[in-house]
CSV table of C-alpha atoms in Angstrom, one decimal:
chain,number,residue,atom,x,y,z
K,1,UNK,CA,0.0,0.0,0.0
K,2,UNK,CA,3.0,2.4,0.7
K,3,UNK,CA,4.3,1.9,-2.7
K,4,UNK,CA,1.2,2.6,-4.3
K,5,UNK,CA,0.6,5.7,-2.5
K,6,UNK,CA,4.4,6.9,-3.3
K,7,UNK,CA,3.5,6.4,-6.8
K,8,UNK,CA,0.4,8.9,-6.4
K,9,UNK,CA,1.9,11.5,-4.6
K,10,UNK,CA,5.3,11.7,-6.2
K,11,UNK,CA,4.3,11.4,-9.9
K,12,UNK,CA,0.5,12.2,-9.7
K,13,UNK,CA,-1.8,11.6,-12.5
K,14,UNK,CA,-1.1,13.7,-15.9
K,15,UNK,CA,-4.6,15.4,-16.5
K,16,UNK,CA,-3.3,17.4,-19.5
K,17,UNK,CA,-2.8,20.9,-18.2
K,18,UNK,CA,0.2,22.8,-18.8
K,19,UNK,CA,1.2,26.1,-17.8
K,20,UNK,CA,2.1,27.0,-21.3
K,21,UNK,CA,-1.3,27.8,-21.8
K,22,UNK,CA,-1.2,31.4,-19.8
K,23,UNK,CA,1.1,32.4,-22.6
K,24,UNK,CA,-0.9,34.8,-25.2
K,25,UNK,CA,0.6,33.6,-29.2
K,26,UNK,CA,-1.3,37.3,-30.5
K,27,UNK,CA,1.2,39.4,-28.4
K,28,UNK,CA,4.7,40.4,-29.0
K,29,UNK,CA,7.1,38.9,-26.7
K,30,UNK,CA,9.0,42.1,-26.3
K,31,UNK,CA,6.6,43.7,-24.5
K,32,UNK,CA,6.8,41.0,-21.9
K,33,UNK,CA,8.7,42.0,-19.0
K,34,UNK,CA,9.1,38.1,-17.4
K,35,UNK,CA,9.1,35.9,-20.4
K,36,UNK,CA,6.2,33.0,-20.4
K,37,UNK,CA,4.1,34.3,-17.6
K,38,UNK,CA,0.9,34.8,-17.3
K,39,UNK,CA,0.8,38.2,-14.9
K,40,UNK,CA,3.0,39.5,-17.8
K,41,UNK,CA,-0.3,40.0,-19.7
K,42,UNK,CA,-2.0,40.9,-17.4
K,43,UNK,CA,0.5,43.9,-16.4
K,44,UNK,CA,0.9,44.4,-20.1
K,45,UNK,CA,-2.8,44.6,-20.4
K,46,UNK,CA,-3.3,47.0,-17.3
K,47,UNK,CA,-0.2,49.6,-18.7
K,48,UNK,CA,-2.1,49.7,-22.2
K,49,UNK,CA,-5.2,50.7,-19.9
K,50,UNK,CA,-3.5,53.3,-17.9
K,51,UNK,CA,-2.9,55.0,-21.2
K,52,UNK,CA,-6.6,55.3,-22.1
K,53,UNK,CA,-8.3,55.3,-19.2
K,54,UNK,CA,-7.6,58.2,-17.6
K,55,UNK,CA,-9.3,60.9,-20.1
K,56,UNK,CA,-12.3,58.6,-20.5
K,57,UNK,CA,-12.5,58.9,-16.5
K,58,UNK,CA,-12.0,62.1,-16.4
K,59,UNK,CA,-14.8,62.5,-18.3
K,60,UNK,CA,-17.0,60.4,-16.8
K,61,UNK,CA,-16.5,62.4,-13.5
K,62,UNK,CA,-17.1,65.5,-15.1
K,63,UNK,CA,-20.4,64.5,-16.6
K,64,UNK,CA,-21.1,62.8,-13.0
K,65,UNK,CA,-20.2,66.1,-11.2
K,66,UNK,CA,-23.7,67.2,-11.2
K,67,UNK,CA,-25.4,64.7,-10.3
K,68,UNK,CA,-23.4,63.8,-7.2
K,69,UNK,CA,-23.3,59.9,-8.5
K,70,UNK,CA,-19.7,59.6,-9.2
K,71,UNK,CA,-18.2,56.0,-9.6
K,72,UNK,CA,-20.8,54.7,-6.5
K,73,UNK,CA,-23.3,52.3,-8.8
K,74,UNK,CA,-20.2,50.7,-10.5
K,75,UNK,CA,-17.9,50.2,-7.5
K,76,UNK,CA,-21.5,48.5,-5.8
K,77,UNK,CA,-21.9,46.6,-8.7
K,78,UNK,CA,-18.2,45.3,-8.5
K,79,UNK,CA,-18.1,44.8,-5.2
K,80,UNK,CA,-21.4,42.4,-5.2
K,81,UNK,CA,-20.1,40.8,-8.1
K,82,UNK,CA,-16.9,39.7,-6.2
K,83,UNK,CA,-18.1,37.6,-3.5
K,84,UNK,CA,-21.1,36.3,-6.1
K,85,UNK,CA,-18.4,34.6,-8.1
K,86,UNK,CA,-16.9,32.6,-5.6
K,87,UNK,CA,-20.1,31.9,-4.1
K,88,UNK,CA,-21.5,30.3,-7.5
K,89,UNK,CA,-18.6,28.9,-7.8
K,90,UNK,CA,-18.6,26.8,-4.9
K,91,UNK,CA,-22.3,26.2,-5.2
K,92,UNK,CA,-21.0,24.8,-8.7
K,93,UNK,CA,-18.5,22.2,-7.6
K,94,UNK,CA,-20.0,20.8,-4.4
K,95,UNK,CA,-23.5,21.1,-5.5
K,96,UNK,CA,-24.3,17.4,-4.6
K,97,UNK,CA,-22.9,17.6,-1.1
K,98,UNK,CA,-24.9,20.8,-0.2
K,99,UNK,CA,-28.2,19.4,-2.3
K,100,UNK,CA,-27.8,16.3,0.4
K,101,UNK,CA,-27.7,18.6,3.1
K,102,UNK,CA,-30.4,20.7,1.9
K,103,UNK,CA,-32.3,17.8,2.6
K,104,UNK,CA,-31.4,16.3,5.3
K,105,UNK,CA,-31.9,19.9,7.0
K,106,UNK,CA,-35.1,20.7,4.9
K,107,UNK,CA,-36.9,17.4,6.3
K,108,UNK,CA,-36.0,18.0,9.9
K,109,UNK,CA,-37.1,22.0,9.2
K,110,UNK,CA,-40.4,20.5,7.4
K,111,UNK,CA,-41.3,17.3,7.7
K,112,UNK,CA,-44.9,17.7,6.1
K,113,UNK,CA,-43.5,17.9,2.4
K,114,UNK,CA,-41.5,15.0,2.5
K,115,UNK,CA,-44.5,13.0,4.6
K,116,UNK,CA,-46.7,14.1,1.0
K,117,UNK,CA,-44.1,13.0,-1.3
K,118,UNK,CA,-43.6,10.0,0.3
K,119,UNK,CA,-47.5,9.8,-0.1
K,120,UNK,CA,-47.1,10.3,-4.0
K,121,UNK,CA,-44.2,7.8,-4.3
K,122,UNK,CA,-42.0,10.5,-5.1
K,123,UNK,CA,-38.8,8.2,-3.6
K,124,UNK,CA,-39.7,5.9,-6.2
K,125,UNK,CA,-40.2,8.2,-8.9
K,126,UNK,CA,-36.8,10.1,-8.4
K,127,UNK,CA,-34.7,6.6,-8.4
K,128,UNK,CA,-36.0,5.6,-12.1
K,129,UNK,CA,-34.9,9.6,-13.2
K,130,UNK,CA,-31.3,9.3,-11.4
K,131,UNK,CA,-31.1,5.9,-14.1
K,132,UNK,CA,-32.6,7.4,-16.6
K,133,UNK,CA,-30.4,10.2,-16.6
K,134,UNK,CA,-27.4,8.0,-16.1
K,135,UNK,CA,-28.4,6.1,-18.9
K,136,UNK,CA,-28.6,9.7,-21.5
K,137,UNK,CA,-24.8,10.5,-20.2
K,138,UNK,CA,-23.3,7.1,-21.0
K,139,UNK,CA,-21.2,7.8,-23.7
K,140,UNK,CA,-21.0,3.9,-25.6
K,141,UNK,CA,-17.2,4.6,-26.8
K,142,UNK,CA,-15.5,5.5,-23.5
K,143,UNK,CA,-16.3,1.5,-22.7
K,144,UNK,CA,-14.0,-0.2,-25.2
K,145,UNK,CA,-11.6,2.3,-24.2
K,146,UNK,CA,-10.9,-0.2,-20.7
K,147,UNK,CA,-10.3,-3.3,-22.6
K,148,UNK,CA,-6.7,-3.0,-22.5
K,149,UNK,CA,-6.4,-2.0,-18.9
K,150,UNK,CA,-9.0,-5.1,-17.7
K,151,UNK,CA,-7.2,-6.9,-15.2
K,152,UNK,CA,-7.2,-3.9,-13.3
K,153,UNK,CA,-11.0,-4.0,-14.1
K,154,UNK,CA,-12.0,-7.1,-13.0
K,155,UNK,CA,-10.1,-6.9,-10.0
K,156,UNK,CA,-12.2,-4.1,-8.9
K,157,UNK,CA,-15.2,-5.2,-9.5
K,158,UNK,CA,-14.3,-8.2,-7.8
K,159,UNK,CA,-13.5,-5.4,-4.6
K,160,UNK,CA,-16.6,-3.7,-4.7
K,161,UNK,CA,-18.7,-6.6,-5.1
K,162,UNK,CA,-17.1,-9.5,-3.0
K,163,UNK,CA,-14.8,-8.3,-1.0
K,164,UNK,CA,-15.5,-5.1,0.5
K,165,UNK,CA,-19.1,-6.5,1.3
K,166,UNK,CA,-17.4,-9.0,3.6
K,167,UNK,CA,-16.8,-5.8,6.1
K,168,UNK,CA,-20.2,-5.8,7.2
K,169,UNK,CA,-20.4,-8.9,8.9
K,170,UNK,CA,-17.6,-6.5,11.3
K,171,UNK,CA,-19.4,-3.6,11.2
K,172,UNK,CA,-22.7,-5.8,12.3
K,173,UNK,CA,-20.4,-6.7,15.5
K,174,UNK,CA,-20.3,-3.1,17.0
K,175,UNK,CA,-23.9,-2.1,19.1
K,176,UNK,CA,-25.4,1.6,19.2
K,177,UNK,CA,-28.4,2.6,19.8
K,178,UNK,CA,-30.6,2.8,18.0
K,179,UNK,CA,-28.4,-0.3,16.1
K,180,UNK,CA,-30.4,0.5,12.4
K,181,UNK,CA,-27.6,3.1,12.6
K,182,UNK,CA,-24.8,0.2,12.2
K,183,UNK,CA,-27.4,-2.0,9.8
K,184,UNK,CA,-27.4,0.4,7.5
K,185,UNK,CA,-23.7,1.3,7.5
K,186,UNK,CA,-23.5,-2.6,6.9
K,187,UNK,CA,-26.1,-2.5,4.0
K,188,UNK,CA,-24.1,0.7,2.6
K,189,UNK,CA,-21.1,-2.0,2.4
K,190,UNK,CA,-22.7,-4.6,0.2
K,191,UNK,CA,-23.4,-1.7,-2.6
K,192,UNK,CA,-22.2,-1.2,-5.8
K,193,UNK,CA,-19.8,2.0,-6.6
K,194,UNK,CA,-21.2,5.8,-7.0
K,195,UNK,CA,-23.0,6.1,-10.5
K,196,UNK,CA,-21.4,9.7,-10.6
K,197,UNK,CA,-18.9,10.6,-8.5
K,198,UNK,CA,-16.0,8.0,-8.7
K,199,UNK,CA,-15.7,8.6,-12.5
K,200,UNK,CA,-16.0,12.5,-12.1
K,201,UNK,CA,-13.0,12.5,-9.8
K,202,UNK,CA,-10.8,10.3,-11.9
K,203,UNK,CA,-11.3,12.7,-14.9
K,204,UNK,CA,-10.6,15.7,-12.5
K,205,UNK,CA,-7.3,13.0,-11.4
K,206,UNK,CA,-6.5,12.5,-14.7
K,207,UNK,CA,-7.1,8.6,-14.2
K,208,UNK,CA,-8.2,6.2,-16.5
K,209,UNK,CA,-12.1,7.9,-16.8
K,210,UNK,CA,-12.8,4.8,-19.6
K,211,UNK,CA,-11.7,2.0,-16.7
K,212,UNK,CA,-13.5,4.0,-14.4
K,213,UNK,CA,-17.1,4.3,-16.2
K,214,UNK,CA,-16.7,0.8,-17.5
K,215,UNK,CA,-16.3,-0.6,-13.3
K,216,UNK,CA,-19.6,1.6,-12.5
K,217,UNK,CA,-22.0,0.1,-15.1
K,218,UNK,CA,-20.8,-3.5,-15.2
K,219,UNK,CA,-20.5,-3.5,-11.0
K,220,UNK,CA,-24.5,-1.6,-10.8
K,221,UNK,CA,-25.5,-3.5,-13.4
K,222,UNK,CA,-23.8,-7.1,-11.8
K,223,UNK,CA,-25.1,-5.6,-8.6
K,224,UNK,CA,-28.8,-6.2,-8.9
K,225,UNK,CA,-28.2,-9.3,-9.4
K,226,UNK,CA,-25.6,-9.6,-6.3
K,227,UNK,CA,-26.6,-7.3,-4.1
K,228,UNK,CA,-30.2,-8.6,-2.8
K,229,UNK,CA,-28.1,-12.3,-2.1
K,230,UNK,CA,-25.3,-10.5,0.0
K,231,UNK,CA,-27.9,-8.3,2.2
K,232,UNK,CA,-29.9,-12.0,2.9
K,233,UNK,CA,-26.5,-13.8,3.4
K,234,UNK,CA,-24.1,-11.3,5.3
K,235,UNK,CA,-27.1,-9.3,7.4
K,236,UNK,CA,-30.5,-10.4,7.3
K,237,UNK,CA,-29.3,-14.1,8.9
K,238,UNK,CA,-27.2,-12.0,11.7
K,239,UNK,CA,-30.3,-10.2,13.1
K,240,UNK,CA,-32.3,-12.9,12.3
K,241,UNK,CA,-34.9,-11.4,9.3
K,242,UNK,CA,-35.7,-13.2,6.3
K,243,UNK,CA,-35.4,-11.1,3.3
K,244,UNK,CA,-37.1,-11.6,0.2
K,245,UNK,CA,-34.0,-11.9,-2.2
K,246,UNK,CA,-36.1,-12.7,-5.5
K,247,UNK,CA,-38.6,-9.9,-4.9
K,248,UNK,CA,-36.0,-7.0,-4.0
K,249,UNK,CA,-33.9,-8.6,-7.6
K,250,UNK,CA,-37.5,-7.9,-9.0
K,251,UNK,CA,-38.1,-4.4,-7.7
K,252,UNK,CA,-34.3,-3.5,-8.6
K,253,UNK,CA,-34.4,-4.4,-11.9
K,254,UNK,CA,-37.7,-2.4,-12.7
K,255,UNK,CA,-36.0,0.7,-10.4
K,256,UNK,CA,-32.3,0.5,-11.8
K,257,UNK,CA,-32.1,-1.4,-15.0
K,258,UNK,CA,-35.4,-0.6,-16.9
K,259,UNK,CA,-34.8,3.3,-16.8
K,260,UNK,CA,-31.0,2.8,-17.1
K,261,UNK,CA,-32.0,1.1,-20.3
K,262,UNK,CA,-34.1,3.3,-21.3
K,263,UNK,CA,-32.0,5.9,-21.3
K,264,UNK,CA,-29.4,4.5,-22.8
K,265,UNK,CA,-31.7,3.6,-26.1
K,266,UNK,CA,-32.6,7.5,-25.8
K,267,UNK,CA,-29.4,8.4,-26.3
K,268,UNK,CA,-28.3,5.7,-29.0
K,269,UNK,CA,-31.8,6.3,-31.2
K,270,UNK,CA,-32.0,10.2,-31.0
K,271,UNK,CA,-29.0,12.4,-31.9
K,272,UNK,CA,-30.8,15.1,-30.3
K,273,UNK,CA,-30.6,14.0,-27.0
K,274,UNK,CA,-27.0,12.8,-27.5
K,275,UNK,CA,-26.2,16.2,-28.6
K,276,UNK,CA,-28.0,18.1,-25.3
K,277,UNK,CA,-26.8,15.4,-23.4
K,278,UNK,CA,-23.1,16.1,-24.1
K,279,UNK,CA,-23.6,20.0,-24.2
K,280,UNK,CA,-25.6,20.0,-20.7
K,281,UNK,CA,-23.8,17.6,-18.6
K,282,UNK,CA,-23.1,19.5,-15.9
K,283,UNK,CA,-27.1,20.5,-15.8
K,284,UNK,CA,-28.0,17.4,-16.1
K,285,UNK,CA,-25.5,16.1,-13.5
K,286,UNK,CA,-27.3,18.8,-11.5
K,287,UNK,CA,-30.5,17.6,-12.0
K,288,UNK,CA,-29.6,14.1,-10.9
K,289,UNK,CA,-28.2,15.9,-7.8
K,290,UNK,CA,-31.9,17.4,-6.6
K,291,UNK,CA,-33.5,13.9,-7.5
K,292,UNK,CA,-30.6,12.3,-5.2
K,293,UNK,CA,-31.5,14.6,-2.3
K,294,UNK,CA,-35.3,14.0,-2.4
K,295,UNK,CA,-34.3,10.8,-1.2
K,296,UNK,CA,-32.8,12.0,2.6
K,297,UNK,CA,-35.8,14.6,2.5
K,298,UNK,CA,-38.5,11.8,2.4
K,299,UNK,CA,-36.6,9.4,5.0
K,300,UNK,CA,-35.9,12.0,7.2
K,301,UNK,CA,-39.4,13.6,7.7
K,302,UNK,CA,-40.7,10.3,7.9
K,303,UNK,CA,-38.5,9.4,10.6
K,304,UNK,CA,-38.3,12.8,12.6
K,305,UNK,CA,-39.8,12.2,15.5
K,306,UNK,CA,-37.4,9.0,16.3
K,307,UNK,CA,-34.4,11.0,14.8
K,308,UNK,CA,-34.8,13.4,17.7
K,309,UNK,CA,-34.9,11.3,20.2
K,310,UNK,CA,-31.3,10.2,19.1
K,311,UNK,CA,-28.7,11.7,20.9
K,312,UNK,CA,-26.0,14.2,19.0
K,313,UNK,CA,-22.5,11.7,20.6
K,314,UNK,CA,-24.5,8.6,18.8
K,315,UNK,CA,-24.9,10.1,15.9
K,316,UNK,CA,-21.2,12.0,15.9
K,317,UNK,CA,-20.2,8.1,16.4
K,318,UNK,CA,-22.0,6.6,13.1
K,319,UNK,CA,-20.5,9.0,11.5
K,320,UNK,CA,-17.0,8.9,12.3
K,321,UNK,CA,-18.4,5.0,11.4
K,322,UNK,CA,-18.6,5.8,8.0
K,323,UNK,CA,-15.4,7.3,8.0
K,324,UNK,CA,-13.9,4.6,9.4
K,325,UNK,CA,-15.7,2.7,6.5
K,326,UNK,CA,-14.5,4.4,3.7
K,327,UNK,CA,-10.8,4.6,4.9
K,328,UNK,CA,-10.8,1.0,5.4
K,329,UNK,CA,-11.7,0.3,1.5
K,330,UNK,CA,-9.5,2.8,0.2
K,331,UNK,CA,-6.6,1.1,2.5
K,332,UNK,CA,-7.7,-2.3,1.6
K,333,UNK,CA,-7.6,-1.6,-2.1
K,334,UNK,CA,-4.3,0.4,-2.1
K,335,UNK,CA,-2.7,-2.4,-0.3
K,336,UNK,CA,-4.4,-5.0,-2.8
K,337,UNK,CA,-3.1,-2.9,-5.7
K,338,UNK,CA,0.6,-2.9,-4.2
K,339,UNK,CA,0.8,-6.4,-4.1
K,340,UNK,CA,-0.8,-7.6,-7.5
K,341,UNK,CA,1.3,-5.1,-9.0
K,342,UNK,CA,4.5,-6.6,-7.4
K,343,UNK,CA,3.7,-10.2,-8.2
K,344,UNK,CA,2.3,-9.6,-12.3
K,345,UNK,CA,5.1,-7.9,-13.4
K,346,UNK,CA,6.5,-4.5,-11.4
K,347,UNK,CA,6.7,-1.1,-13.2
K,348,UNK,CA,5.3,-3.1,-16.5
K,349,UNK,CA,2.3,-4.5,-14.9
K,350,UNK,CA,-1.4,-2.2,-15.7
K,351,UNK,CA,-1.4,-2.1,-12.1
K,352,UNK,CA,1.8,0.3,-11.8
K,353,UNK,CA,0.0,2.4,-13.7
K,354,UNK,CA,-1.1,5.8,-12.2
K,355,UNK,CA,-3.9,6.5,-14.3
K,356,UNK,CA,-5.4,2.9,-13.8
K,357,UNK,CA,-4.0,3.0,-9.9
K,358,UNK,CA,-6.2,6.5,-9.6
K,359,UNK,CA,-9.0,5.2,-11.2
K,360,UNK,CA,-9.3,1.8,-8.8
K,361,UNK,CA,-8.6,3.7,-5.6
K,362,UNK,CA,-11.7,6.1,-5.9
K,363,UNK,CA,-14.2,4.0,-7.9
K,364,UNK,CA,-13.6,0.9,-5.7
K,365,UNK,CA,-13.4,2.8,-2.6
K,366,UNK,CA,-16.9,5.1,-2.8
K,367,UNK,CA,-20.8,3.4,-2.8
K,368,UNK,CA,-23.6,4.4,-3.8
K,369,UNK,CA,-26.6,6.0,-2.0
K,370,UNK,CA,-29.3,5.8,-4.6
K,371,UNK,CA,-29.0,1.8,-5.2
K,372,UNK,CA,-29.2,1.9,-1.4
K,373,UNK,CA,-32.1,4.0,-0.5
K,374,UNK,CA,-33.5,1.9,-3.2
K,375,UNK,CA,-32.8,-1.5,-1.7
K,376,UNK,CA,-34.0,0.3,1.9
K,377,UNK,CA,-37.4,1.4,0.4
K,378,UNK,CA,-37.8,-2.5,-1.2
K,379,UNK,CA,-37.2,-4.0,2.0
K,380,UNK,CA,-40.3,-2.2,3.9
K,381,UNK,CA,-38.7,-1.9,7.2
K,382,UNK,CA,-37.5,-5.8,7.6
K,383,UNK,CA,-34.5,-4.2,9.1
K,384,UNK,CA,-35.1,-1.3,10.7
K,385,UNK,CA,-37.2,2.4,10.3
K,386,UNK,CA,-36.2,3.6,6.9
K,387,UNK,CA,-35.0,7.2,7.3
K,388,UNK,CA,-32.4,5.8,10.7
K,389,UNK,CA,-30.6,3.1,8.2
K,390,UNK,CA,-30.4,5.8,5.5
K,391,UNK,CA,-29.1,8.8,8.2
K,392,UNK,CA,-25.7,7.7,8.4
K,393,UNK,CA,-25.6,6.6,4.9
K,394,UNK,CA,-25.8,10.1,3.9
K,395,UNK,CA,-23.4,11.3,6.1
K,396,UNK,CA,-20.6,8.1,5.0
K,397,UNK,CA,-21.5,9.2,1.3
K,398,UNK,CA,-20.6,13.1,1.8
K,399,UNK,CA,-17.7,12.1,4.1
K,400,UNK,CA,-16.1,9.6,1.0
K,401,UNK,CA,-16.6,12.3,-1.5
K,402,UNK,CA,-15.0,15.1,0.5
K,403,UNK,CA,-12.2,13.0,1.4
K,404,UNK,CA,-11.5,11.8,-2.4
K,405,UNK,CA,-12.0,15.7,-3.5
K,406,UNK,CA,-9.3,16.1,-1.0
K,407,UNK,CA,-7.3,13.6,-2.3
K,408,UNK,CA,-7.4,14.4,-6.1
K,409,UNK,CA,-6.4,18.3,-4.8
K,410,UNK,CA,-3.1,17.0,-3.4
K,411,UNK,CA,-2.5,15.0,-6.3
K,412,UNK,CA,-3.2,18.1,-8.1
K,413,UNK,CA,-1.0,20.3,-6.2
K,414,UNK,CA,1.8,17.6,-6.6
K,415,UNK,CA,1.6,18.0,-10.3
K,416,UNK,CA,1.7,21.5,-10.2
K,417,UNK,CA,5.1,21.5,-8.1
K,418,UNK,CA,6.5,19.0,-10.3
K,419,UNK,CA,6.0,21.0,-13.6
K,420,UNK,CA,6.6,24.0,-11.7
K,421,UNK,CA,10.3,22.4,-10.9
């Protein structure tokens, strides 16, 4: 596992970005006063406006001199438009955490709306548009791209779906109260990877984004097949519930694959929708956001009342929990990677490469909350009230994506010193 992780952080992914690109090819370099750097422009920019601006201000204040205005409306204006930029900005890039939140805080706030859309099978509802949209943004191409890097592949699909599941039968060992807090940390094991996330941040990593994609649709689509069998197997038996395996495969495959399929055969028989698709991704990533926080919204005013009575230290400890979780499966996998790499081949092996390495870690190491609030809303409350197994769910699935937007940062900072050197 330390070998793998030198690899990272001493010669992070290559995501393509070079500095070269602050240089401007219209300008002549003599006016440059520091060769091949971007504040070079700008200051070269700035001295041309020095030259020009002065008369046209001038001007402006003598027309202004009347009125008593002055430069007052546009220094407001610039003023409000400096912190709005960073503010939409950072509505922008952590739009799903916050929409999550928004939820979670909106259904303790309100419980009334989410008790009605629970009414109108609004849970439901925004699961099959989550698929569908996943289906419109699955780009057939990027697949074939993973073929040559597959034993990396299968080996992580072989992770998410057999291995890491095993951790719940430990996780099912520790008691809280109320314990559907540890149940559904243990269901949250068995699931596939994030639809979204994991291949997001291994584009941002400059991973292999084709390996990447193809482990989330083979290990969701493997997964409704897998999943119901490990939740009967690994949990149901150890608190002694039955759970009907064939009917949750049932329900899953009418929630997950039908509009996954769907929207896949959208995509492939209109060019239209190819076309918006691949212009409005981030809108349509977006959308799938909102749908994806109706889902805490709905459990959490249904469950209000016993969420309340939970005390703040037993919830602080389910989610250090899911912490503990996620760290575990990005150890477990690091390691893993470490040693296949050493024993099928060294620095020539696909597994000693950084962009397949990047892509494992974070796609075999995150799961995904919409598969399981699905599961939890098939299984009627065989194991527990709904919105307490879903609770620290929510809080493991913002704590893994926080910690792997951390991670691709470093690598990101890493890559900057090393080009800067």
């Amino acid at each position: 596992m330390a070998g793998t992780l030198q690899i990272l952080f001493l010669n992070p992914p290559v995501t393509g970005n070079s500095l070269s690109r602050c240089r401007s090819s219209h300008l002549p370099t003599t006016h440059f006063p520091f060769s091949g750097n971007c504040p070079s422009i700008i200051n070269y920019r700035l001295h041309l406006g020095s030259k020009f601006s002065s008369p046209v201000r001038a001007s402006s204040q003598h027309s202004n001199k009347g009125n008593g205005c002055g430069d007052d409306l546009p220094r407001a204006t610039a003023k409000n438009s400096d912190w709005l930029k960073p503010l939409s900005g950072f509505v922008s890039n952590n739009f799903l955490p916050l929409a999550l939140i928004g939820g979670v805080a909106l259904g303790l706030a309100n419980p009334t709306l989410g008790c009605l859309a629970d009414r109108y099978y609004l849970s439901k509802i925004s699961t099959f548009g989550i698929f569908i949209i996943s289906g419109i943004t699955l780009r057939s191409d990027e697949v074939g791209a993973a073929a040559e890097a597959w034993p990396v592949g299968l080996f992580g699909l072989v992770s998410i779906l057999f291995f890491t599941p095993l951790l719940s039968k430990i996780i099912l060992l520790l008691k809280l109260q109320p314990q559907e807090f540890v149940t559904g940390l243990a269901i949250f094991s068995c699931m596939p990877t994030t639809l979204s996330s994991g291949v997001a941040l291994t584009r941002l990593a400059g991973g292999n984004s084709a390996l990447a994609l193809a482990m989330t649709l083979i290990s969701n689509l493997l997964g409704i097949l897998i999943v119901p069998f490990s939740i009967s197997k690994l949990i149901a038996s150890g608190v002694g519930v039955s759970v009907p395996a064939e009917q949750l495969f049932r329900s899953l495959v009418v929630t997950l694959l039908v509009p996954l399929i769907i929207g896949k055969a959208l995509r492939e028989c209109c060019k239209g929708v190819a076309e918006f698709s691949d212009r409005n991704r981030k809108l349509l990533s977006m959308m799938s956001a909102l749908l994806l926080s109706l889902a805490p919204f709905i459990q959490v005013s249904r469950s209000r009342s016993l969420l309340l009575l939970v005390k703040p230290a037993v919830f602080l400890l389910a989610v250090v929990l899911g912490v503990l979780l996620h760290l575990s499966l990005f150890a477990f996998n690091a390691l893993a990677i470490s040693l296949l790499s050493t024993v099928s081949g060294g620095s020539e092996s696909s597994f000693s490469k950084k962009q397949n390495i990047s892509a494992v870690l974070l796609v075999a190491s995150q799961k995904t909350l919409p598969v399981m609030v699905a599961v939890v809303e098939q299984l009627g409350g065989a194991l527990g009230e709904s919105g307490l197994l879903v609770l620290p769910c929510i809080a493991a699935h913002l704590n893994q994506i926080i910690f792997d937007s951390f991670l691709v940062n470093v690598w990101f900072q890493k890559e900057h010193e090393l080009k800067s050197a």
